[in-house]
mmCIF file of C-alpha atoms in Angstrom:
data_model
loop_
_atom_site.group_PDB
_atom_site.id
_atom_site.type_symbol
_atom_site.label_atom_id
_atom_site.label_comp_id
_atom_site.label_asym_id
_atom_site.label_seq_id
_atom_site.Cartn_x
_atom_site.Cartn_y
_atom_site.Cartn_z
ATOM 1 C CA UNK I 713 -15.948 -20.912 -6.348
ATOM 2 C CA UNK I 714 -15.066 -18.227 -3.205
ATOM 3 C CA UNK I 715 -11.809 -16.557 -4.602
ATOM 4 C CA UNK I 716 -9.348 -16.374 -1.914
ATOM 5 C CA UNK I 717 -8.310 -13.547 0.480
ATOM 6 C CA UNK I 718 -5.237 -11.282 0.362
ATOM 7 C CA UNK I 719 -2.386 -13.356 2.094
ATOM 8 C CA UNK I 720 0.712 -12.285 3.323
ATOM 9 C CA UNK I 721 3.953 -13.655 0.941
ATOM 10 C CA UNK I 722 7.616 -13.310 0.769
ATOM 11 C CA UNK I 723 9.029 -9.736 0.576
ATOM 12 C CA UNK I 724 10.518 -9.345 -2.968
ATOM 13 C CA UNK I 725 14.228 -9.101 -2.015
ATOM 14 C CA UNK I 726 15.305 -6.630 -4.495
ATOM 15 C CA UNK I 727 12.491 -4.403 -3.256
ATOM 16 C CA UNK I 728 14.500 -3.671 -0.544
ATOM 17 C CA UNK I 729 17.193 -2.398 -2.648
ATOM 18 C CA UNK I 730 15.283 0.812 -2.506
ATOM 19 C CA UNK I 731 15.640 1.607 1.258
ATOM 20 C CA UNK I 732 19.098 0.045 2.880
ATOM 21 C CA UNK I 733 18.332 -0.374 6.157
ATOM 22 C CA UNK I 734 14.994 -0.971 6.173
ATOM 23 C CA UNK I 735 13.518 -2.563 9.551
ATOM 24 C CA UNK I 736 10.308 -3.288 8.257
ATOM 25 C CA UNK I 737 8.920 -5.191 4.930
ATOM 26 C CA UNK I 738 6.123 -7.054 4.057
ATOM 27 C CA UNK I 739 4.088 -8.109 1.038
ATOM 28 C CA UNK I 740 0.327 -9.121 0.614
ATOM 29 C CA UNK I 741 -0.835 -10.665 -2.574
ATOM 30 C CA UNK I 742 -4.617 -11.246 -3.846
ATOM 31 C CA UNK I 743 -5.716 -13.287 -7.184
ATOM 32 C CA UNK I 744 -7.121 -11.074 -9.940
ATOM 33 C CA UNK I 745 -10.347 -11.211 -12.457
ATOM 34 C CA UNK I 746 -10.237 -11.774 -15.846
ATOM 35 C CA UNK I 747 -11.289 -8.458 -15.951
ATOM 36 C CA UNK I 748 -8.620 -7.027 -13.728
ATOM 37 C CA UNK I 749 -5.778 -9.217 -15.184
ATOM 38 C CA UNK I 750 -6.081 -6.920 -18.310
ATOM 39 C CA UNK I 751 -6.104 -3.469 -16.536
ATOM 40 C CA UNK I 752 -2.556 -1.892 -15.975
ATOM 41 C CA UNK I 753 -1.175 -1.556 -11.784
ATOM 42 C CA UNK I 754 -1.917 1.796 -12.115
ATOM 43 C CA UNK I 755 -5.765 1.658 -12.457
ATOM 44 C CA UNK I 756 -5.644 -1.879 -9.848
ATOM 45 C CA UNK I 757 -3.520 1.102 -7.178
ATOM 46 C CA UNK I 758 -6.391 3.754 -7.987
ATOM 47 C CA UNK I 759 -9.443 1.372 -7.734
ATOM 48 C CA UNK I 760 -7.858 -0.252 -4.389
ATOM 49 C CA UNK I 761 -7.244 3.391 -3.042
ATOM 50 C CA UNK I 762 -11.255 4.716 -4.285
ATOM 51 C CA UNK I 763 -12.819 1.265 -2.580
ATOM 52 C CA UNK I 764 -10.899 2.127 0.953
ATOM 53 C CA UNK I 765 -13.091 0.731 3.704
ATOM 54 C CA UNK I 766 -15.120 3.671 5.584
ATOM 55 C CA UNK I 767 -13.685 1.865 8.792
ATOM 56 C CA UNK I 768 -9.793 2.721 7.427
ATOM 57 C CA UNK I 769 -10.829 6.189 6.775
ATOM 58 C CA UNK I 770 -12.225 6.707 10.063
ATOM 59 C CA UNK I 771 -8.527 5.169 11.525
ATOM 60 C CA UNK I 772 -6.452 7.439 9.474
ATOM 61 C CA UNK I 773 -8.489 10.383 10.446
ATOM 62 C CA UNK I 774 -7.877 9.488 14.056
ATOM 63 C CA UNK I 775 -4.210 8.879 13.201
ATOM 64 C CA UNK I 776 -3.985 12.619 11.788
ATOM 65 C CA UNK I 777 -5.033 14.039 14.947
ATOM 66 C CA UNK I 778 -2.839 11.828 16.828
ATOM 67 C CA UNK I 779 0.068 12.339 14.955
ATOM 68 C CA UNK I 780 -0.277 16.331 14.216
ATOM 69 C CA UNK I 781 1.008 17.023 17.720
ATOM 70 C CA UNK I 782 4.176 15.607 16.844
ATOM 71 C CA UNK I 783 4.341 17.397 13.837
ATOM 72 C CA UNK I 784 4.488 14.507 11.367
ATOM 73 C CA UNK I 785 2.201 14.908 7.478
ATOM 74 C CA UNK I 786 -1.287 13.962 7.496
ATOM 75 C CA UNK I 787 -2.599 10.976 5.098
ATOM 76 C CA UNK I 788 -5.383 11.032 2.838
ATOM 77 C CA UNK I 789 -6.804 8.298 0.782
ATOM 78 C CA UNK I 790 -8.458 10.549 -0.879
ATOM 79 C CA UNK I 791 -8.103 10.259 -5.261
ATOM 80 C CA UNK I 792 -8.192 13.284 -6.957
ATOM 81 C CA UNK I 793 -8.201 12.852 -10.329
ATOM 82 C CA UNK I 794 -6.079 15.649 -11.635
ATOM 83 C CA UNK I 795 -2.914 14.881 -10.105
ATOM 84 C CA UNK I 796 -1.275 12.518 -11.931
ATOM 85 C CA UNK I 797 1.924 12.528 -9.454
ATOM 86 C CA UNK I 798 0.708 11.126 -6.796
ATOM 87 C CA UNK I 799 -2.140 8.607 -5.598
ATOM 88 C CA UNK I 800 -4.263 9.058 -2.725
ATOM 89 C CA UNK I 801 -1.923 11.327 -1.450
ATOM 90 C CA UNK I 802 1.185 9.429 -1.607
ATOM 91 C CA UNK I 803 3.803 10.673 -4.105
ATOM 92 C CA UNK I 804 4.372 8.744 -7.520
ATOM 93 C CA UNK I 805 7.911 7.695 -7.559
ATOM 94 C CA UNK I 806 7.930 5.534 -10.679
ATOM 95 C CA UNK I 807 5.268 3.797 -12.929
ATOM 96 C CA UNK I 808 5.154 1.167 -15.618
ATOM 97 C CA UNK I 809 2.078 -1.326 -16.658
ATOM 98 C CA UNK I 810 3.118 -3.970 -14.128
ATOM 99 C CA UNK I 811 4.612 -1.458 -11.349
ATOM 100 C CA UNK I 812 3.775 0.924 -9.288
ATOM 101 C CA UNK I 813 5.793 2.791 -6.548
ATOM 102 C CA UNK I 814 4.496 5.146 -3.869
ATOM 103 C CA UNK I 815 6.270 6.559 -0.923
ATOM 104 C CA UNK I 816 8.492 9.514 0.378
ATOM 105 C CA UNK I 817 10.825 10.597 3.181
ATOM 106 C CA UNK I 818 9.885 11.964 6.379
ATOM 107 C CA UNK I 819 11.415 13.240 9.427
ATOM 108 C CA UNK I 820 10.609 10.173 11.504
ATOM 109 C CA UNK I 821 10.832 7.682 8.435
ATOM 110 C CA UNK I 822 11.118 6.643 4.760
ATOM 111 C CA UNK I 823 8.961 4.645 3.142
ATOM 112 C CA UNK I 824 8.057 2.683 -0.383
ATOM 113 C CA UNK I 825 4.566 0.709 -1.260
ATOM 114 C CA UNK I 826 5.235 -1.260 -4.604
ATOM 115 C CA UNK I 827 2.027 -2.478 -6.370
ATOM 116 C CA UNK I 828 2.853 -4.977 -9.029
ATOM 117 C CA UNK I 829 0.557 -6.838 -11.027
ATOM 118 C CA UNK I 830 1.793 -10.162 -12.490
ATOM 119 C CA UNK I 831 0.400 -12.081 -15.380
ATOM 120 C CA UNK I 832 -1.331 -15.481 -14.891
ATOM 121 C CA UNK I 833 0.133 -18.006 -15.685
ATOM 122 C CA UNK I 834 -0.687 -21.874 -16.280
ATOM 123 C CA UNK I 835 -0.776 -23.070 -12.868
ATOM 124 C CA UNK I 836 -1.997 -19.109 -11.372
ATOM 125 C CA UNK I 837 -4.108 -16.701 -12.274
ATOM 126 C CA UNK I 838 -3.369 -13.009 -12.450
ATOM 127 C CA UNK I 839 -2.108 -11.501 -9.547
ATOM 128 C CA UNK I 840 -1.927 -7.987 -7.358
ATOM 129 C CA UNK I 841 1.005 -7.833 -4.932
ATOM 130 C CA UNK I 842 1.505 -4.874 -2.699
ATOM 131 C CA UNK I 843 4.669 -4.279 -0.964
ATOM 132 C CA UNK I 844 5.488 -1.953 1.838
ATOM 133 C CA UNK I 845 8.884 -1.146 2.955
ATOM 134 C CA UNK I 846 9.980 1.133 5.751
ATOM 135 C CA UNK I 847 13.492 2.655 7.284
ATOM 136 C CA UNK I 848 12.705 4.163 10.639
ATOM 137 C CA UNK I 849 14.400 7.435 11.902
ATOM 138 C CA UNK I 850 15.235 7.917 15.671
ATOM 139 C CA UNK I 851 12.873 6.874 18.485
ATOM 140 C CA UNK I 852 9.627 8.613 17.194
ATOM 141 C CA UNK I 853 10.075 6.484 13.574
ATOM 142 C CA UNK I 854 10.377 3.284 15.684
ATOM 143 C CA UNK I 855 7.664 3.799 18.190
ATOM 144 C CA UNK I 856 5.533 5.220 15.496
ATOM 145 C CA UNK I 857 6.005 1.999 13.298
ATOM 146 C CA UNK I 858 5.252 -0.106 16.415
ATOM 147 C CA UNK I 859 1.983 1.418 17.010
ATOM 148 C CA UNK I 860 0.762 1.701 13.228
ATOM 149 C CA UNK I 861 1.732 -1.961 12.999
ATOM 150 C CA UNK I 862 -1.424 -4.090 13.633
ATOM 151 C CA UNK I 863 -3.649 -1.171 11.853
ATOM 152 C CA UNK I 864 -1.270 -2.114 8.897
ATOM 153 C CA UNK I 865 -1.547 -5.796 8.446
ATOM 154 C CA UNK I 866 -5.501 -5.177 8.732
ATOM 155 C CA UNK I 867 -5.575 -2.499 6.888
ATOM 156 C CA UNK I 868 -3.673 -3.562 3.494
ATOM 157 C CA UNK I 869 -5.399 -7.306 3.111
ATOM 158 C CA UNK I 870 -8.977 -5.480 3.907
ATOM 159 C CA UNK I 871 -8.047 -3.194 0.999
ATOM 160 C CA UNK I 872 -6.668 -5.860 -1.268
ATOM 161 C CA UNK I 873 -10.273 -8.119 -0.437
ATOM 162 C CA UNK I 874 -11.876 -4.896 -0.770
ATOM 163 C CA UNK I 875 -10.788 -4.419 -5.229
ATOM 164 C CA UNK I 876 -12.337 -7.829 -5.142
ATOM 165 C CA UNK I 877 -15.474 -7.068 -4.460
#
């Protein structure tokens, strides 16, 4: 039986909580392995971020020299494993063994990726939902956001498929 691809779900309403104001959220959710089911969000959040598609690392390196002229942090996906407080080069905000929850603040915007891992349950089997939420600053947050956009709703599911496999 194929197992199905990361979809996009509902935003988890209290996630936005975290950021009032937030212009952006959404939320993309994959069925986990046996396997998986039992490992804790934080080792689902570092596999996810060590299996990164060569084809996303080639787009965030062309985002960084994009970007750099306007002064804003570069992104790695990079893991290295003796930091413990952050992942792949996005600060560790809070952990538990269902949760994750990545992010910071920047000049042009905030933002928050939740990983959660939920339990299967008689009608569903395990599951990985990550969340992104994002409060844009000024014109360069907004016009940023609208150009990262379509790279994001590829780039997230891809990565999601990508633990799968």
């Amino acid at each position: 039986m194929k197992t199905p691809s990361a979809h996009l779900v509902d935003t988890d309403t209290s996630l936005l909580q975290a950021l009032p104001g937030a212009g952006f959220a959404d939320a993309f959710r994959i069925a986990l392995s046996e396997e998986q089911a039992r490992q804790s969000a934080a080792q689902l959040t570092e596999q996810m971020f060590r299996r990164t598609p060569s084809w996303v690392t080639l787009l965030l390196s062309i985002r960084n020299r994009a970007v750099a002229v306007f002064g804003l942090r570069s992104a790695d996906m990079h893991i290295d494993d003796s930091a413990r407080s952050a992942v792949a080069g996005f600060p560790l905000i809070a952990q538990s063994d269902d949760l994750v929850q990545l992010g910071f603040d920047d000049k042009h915007l905030d933002f928050r990726i939740w990983v959660r891992r939920d339990a299967a349950t008689p009608t569903s089997p395990a599951q990985l939902t990550l969340t992104t939420v994002v409060r844009t600053k000024q014109l360069l947050g907004r016009a940023y956001l609208g150009v990262i956009m379509p790279f994001h709703r590829r780039i997230v599911p891809a990565m999601l498929n990508r633990l799968r496999s």
